[in-house]
PDB file of C-alpha atoms in Angstrom:
ATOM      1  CA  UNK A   1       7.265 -14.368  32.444  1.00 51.00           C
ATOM      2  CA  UNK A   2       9.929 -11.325  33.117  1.00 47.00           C
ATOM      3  CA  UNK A   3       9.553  -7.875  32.111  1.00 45.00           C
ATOM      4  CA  UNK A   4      12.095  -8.320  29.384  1.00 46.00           C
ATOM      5  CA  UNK A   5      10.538 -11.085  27.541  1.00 41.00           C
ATOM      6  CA  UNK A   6       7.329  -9.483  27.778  1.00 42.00           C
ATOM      7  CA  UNK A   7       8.773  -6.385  26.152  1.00 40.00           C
ATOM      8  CA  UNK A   8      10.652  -8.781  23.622  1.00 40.00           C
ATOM      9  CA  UNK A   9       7.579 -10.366  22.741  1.00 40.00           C
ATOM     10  CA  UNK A  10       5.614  -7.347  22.464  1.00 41.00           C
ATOM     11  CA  UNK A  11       8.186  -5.792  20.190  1.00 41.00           C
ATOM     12  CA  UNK A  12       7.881  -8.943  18.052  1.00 40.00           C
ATOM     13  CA  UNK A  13       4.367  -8.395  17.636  1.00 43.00           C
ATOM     14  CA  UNK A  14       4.599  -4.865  16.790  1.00 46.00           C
ATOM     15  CA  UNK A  15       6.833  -5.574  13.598  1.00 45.00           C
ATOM     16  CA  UNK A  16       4.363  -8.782  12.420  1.00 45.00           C
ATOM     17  CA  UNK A  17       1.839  -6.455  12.672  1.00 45.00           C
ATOM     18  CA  UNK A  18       3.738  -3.307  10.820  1.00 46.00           C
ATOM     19  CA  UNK A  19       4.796  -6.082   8.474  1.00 49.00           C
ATOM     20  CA  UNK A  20       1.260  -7.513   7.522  1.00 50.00           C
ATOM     21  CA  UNK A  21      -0.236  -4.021   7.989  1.00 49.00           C
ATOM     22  CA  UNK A  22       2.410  -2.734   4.855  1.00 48.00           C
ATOM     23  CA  UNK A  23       1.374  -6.149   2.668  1.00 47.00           C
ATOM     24  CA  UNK A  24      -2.152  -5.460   3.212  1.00 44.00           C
ATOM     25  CA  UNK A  25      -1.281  -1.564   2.602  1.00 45.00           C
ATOM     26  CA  UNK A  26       0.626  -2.589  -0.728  1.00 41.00           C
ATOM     27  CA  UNK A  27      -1.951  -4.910  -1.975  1.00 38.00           C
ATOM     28  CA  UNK A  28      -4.851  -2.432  -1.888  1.00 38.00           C
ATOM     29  CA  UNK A  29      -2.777   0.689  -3.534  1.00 37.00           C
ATOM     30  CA  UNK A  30      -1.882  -2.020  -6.621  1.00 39.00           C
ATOM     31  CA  UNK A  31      -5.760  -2.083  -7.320  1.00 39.00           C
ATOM     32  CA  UNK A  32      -5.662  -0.879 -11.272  1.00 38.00           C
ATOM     33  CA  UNK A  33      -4.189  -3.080 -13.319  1.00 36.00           C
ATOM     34  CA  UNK A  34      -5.539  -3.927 -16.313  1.00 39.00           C
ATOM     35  CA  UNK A  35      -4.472  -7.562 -17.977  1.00 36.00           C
ATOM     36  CA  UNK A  36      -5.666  -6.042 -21.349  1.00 35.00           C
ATOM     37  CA  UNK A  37      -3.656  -2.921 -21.526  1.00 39.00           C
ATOM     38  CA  UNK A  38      -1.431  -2.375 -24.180  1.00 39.00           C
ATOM     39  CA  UNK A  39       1.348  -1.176 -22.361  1.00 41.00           C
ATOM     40  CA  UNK A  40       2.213  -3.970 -20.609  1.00 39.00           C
ATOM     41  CA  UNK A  41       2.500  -7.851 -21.694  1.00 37.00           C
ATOM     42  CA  UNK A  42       2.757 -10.590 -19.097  1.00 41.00           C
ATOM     43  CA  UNK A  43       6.445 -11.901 -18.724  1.00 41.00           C
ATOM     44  CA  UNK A  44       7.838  -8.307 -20.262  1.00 50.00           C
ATOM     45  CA  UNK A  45       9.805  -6.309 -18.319  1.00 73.00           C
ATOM     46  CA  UNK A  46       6.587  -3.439 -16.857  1.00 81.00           C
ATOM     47  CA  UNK A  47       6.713  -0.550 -18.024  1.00 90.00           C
ATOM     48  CA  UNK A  48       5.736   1.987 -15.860  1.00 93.00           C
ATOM     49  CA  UNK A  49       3.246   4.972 -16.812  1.00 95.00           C
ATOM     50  CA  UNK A  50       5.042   8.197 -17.296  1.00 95.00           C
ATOM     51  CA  UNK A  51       3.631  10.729 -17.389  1.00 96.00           C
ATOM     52  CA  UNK A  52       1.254   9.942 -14.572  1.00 97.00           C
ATOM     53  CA  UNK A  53      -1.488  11.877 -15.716  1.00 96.00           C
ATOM     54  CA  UNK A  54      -4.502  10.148 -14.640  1.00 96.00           C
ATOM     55  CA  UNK A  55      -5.294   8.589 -11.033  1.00 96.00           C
ATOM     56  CA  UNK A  56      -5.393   5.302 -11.703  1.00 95.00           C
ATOM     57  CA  UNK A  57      -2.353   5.259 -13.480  1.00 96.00           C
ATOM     58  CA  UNK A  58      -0.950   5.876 -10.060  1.00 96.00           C
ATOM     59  CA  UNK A  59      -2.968   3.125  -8.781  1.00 94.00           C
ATOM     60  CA  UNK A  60      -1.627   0.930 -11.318  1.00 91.00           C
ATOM     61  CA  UNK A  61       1.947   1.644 -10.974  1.00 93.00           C
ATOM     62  CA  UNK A  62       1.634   1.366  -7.103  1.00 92.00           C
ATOM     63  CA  UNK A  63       0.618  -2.580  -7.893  1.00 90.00           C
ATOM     64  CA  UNK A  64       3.397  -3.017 -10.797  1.00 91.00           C
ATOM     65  CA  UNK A  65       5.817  -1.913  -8.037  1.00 90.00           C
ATOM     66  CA  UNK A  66       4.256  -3.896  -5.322  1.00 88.00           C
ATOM     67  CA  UNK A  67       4.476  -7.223  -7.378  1.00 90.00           C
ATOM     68  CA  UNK A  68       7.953  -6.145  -8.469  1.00 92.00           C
ATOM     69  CA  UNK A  69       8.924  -5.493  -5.125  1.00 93.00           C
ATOM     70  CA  UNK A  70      10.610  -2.245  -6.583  1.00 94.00           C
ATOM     71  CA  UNK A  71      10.864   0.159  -3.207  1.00 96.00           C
ATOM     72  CA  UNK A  72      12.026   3.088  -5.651  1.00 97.00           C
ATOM     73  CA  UNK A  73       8.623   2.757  -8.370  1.00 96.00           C
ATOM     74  CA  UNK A  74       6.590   2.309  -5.095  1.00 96.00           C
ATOM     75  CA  UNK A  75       7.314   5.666  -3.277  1.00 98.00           C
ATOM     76  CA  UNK A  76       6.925   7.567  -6.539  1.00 97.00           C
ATOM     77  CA  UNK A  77       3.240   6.824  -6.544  1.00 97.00           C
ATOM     78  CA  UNK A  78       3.214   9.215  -3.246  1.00 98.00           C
ATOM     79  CA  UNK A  79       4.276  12.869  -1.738  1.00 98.00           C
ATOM     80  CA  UNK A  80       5.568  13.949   1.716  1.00 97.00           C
ATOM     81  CA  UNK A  81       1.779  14.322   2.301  1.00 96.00           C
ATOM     82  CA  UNK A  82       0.990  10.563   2.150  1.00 98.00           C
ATOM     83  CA  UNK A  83      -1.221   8.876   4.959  1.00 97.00           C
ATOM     84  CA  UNK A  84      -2.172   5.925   5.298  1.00 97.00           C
ATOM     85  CA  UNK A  85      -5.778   5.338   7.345  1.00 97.00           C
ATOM     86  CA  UNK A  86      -5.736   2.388   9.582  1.00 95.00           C
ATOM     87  CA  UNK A  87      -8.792  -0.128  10.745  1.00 92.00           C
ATOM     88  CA  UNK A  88      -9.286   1.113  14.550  1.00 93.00           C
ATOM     89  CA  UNK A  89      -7.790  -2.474  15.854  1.00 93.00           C
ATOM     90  CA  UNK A  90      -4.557  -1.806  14.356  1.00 93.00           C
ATOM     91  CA  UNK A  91      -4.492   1.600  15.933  1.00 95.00           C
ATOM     92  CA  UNK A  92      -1.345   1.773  17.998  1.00 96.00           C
ATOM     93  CA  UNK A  93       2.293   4.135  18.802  1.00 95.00           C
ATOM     94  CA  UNK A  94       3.304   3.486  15.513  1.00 93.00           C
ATOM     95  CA  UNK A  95       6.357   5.927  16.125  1.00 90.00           C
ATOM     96  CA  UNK A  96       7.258   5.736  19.269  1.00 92.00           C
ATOM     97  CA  UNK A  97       5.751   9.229  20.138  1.00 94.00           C
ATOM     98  CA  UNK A  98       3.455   8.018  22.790  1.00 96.00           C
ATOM     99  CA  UNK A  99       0.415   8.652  20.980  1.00 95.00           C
ATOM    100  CA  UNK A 100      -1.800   6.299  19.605  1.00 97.00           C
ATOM    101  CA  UNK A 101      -1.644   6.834  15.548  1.00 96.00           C
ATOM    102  CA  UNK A 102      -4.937   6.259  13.300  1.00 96.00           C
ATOM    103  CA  UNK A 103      -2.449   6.610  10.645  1.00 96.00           C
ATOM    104  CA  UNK A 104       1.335   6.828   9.439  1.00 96.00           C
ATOM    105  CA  UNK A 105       2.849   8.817   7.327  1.00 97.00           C
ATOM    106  CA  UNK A 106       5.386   8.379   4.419  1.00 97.00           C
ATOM    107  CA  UNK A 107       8.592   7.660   6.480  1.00 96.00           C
ATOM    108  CA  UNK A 108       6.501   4.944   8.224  1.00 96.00           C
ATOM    109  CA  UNK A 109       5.019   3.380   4.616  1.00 96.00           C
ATOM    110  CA  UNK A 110       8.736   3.302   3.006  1.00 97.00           C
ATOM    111  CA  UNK A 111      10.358   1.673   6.703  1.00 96.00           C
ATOM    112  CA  UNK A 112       7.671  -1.011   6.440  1.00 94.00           C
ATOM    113  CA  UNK A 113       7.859  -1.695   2.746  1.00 94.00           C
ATOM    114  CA  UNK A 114      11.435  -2.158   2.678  1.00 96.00           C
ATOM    115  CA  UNK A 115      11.261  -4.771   5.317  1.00 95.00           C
ATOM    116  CA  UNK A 116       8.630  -6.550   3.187  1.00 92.00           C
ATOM    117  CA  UNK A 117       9.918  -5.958   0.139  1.00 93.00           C
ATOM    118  CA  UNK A 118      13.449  -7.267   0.979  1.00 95.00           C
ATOM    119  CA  UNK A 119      12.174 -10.047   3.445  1.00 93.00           C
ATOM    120  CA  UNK A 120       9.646 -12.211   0.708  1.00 94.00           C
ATOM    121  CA  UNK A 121       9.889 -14.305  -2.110  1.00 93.00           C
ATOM    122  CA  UNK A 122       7.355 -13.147  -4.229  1.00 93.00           C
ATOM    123  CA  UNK A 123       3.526 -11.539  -3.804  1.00 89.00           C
ATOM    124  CA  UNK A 124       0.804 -12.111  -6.151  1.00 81.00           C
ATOM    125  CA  UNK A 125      -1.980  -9.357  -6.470  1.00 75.00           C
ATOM    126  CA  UNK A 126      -5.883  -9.684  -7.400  1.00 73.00           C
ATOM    127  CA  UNK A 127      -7.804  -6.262  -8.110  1.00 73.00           C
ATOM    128  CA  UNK A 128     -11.150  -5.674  -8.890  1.00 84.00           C
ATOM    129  CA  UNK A 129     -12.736  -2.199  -9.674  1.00 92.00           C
ATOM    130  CA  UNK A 130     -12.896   0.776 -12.068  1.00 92.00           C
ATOM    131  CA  UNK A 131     -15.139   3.479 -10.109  1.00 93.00           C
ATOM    132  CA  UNK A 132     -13.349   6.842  -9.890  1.00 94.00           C
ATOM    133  CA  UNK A 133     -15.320  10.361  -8.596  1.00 95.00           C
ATOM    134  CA  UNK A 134     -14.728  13.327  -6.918  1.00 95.00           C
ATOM    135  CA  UNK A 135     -13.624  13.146  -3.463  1.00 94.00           C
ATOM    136  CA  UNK A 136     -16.304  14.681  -1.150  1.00 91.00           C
ATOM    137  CA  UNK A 137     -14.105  15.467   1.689  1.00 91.00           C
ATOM    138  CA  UNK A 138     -12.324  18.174  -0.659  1.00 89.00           C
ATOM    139  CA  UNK A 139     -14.178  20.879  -1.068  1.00 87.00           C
ATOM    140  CA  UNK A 140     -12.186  21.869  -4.279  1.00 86.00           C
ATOM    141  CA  UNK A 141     -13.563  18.997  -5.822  1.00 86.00           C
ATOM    142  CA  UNK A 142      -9.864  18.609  -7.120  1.00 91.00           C
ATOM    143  CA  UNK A 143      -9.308  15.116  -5.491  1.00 97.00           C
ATOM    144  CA  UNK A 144     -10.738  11.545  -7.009  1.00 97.00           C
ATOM    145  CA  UNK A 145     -11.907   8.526  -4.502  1.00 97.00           C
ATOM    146  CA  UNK A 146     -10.752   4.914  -5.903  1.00 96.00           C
ATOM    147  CA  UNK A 147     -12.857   2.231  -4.396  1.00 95.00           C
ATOM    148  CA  UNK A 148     -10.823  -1.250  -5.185  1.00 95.00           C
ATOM    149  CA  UNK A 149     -11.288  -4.886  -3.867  1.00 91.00           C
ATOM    150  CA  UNK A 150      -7.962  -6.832  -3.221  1.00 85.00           C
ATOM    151  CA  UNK A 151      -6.557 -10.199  -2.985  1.00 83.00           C
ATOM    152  CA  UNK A 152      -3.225 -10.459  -1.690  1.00 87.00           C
ATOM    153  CA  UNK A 153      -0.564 -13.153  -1.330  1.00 91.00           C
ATOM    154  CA  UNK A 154       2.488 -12.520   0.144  1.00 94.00           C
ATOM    155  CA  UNK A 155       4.935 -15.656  -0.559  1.00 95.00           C
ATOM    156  CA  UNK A 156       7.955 -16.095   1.972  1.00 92.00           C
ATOM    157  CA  UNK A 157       9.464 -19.663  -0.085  1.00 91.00           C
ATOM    158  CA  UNK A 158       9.917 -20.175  -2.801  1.00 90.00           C
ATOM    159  CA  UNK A 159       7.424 -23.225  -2.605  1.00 90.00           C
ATOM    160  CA  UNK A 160       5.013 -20.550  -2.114  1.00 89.00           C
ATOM    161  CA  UNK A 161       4.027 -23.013   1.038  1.00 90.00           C
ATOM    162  CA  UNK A 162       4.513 -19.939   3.385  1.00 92.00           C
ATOM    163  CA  UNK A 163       3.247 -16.762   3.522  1.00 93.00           C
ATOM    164  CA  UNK A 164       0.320 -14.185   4.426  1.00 90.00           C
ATOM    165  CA  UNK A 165      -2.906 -13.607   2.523  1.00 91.00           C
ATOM    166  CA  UNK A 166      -5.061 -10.279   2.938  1.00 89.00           C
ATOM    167  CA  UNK A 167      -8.269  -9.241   1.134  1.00 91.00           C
ATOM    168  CA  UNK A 168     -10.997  -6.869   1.502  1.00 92.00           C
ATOM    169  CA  UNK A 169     -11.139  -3.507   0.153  1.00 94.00           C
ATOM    170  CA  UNK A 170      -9.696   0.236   0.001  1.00 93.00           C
ATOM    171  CA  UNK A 171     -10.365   3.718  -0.673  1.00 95.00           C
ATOM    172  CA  UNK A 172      -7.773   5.494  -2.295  1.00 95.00           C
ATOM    173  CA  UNK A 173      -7.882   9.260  -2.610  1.00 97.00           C
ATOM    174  CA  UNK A 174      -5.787  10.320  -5.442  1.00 97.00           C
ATOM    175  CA  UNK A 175      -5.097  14.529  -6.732  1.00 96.00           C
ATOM    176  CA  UNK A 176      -2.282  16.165  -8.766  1.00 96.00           C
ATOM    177  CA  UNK A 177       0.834  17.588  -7.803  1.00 96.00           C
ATOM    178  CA  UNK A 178       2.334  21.241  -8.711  1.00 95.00           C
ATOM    179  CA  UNK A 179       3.689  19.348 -12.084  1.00 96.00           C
ATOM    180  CA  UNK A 180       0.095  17.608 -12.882  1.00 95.00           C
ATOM    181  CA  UNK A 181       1.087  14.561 -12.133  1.00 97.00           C
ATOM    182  CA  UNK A 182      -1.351  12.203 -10.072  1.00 98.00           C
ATOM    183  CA  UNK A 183      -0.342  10.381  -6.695  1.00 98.00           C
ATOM    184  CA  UNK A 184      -2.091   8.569  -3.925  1.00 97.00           C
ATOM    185  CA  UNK A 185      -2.388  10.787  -1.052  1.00 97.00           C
ATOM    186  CA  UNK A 186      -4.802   8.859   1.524  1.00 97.00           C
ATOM    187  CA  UNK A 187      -4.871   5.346   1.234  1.00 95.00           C
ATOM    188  CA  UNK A 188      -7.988   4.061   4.026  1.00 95.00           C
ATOM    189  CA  UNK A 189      -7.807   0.393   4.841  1.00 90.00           C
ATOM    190  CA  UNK A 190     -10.670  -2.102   5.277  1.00 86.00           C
ATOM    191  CA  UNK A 191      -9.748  -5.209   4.553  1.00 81.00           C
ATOM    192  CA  UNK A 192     -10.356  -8.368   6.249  1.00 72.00           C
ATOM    193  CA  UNK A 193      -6.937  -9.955   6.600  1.00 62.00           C
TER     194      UNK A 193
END
């Protein structure tokens, strides 16, 4: 096999894994929502919590946006600060910096969701979890930890024949911004795709 195949190949791989790696990313953040809450009703149009003024109303609007597809609602739920943790086998030079990144930042989370967002037919979401308490890796004691359980379905037809499925769980460290309004600022992967 050339050189240039091999590099093809390899730069194939590198956007199926960005590409899962952002599904698997969306599926966890969309952990909140509650099929009893009175603010939404399946089959209306979401509406979208505003103000966000608790943590897992980001959470929730993260997964209205990720089942929505909506690339503007989704990067609301963050700030320029946003990381997102990887599991150590997906560690890799997610920028092109030459140095191997345990996590991206915001540019690389809106790059990756756009390509999702614009490239599938539809994603269906399954969260589990309510536990919310203070983050002990702040010291302020300002920042909340968000343990959730996924199930995620990516759909690439619309026979829903084709697709990707992830599922495990994520932590998702939430605080306030300078207005008061909450946003996910770490997101730590550990699922089992």
């Amino acid at each position: 096999m050339n050189n240039e195949k091999k590099t093809r190949m390899a730069g194939n791989t590198r956007i199926k894994t960005f590409i899962i790696s952002a599904v698997v990313t969306a599926v966890i953040v969309s952990g909140c929502w509650n099929p009893f809450s009175p603010d939404t009703i399946p089959g209306d149009e979401i509406q979208y919590h505003s103000p966000v003024d608790s943590a897992w109303k980001a959470l929730e609007n993260l997964q209205y946006a990720y089942i929505s597809r909506d690339i503007d609602h989704y990067m609301d739920c963050f700030r320029d600060d946003f990381e997102f943790h990887l599991l150590e086998i997906d560690w890799d030079d997610y920028n092109g910096d030459g140095l191997i990144d345990e996590y991206w930042g915001l540019d690389l989370e809106e790059e990756f969701h756009i390509l999702m967002f614009d490239n599938v037919f539809s994603i269906e979401l399954t969260l589990s979890g309510t536990s919310q308490s203070p983050w002990t890796g702040d010291s302020t004691g300002l920042s909340l930890q968000l343990q959730r359980t996924f199930d995620l379905k990516v759909y690439t037809n619309d026979a829903h024949s084709e697709g990707y499925r992830a599922s495990g769980s994520a932590l998702f460290i939430c605080r306030e911004d300078s207005t008061g309004e909450w946003y996910i600022w770490q997101w730590w992967d550990d699922s089992d795709t």
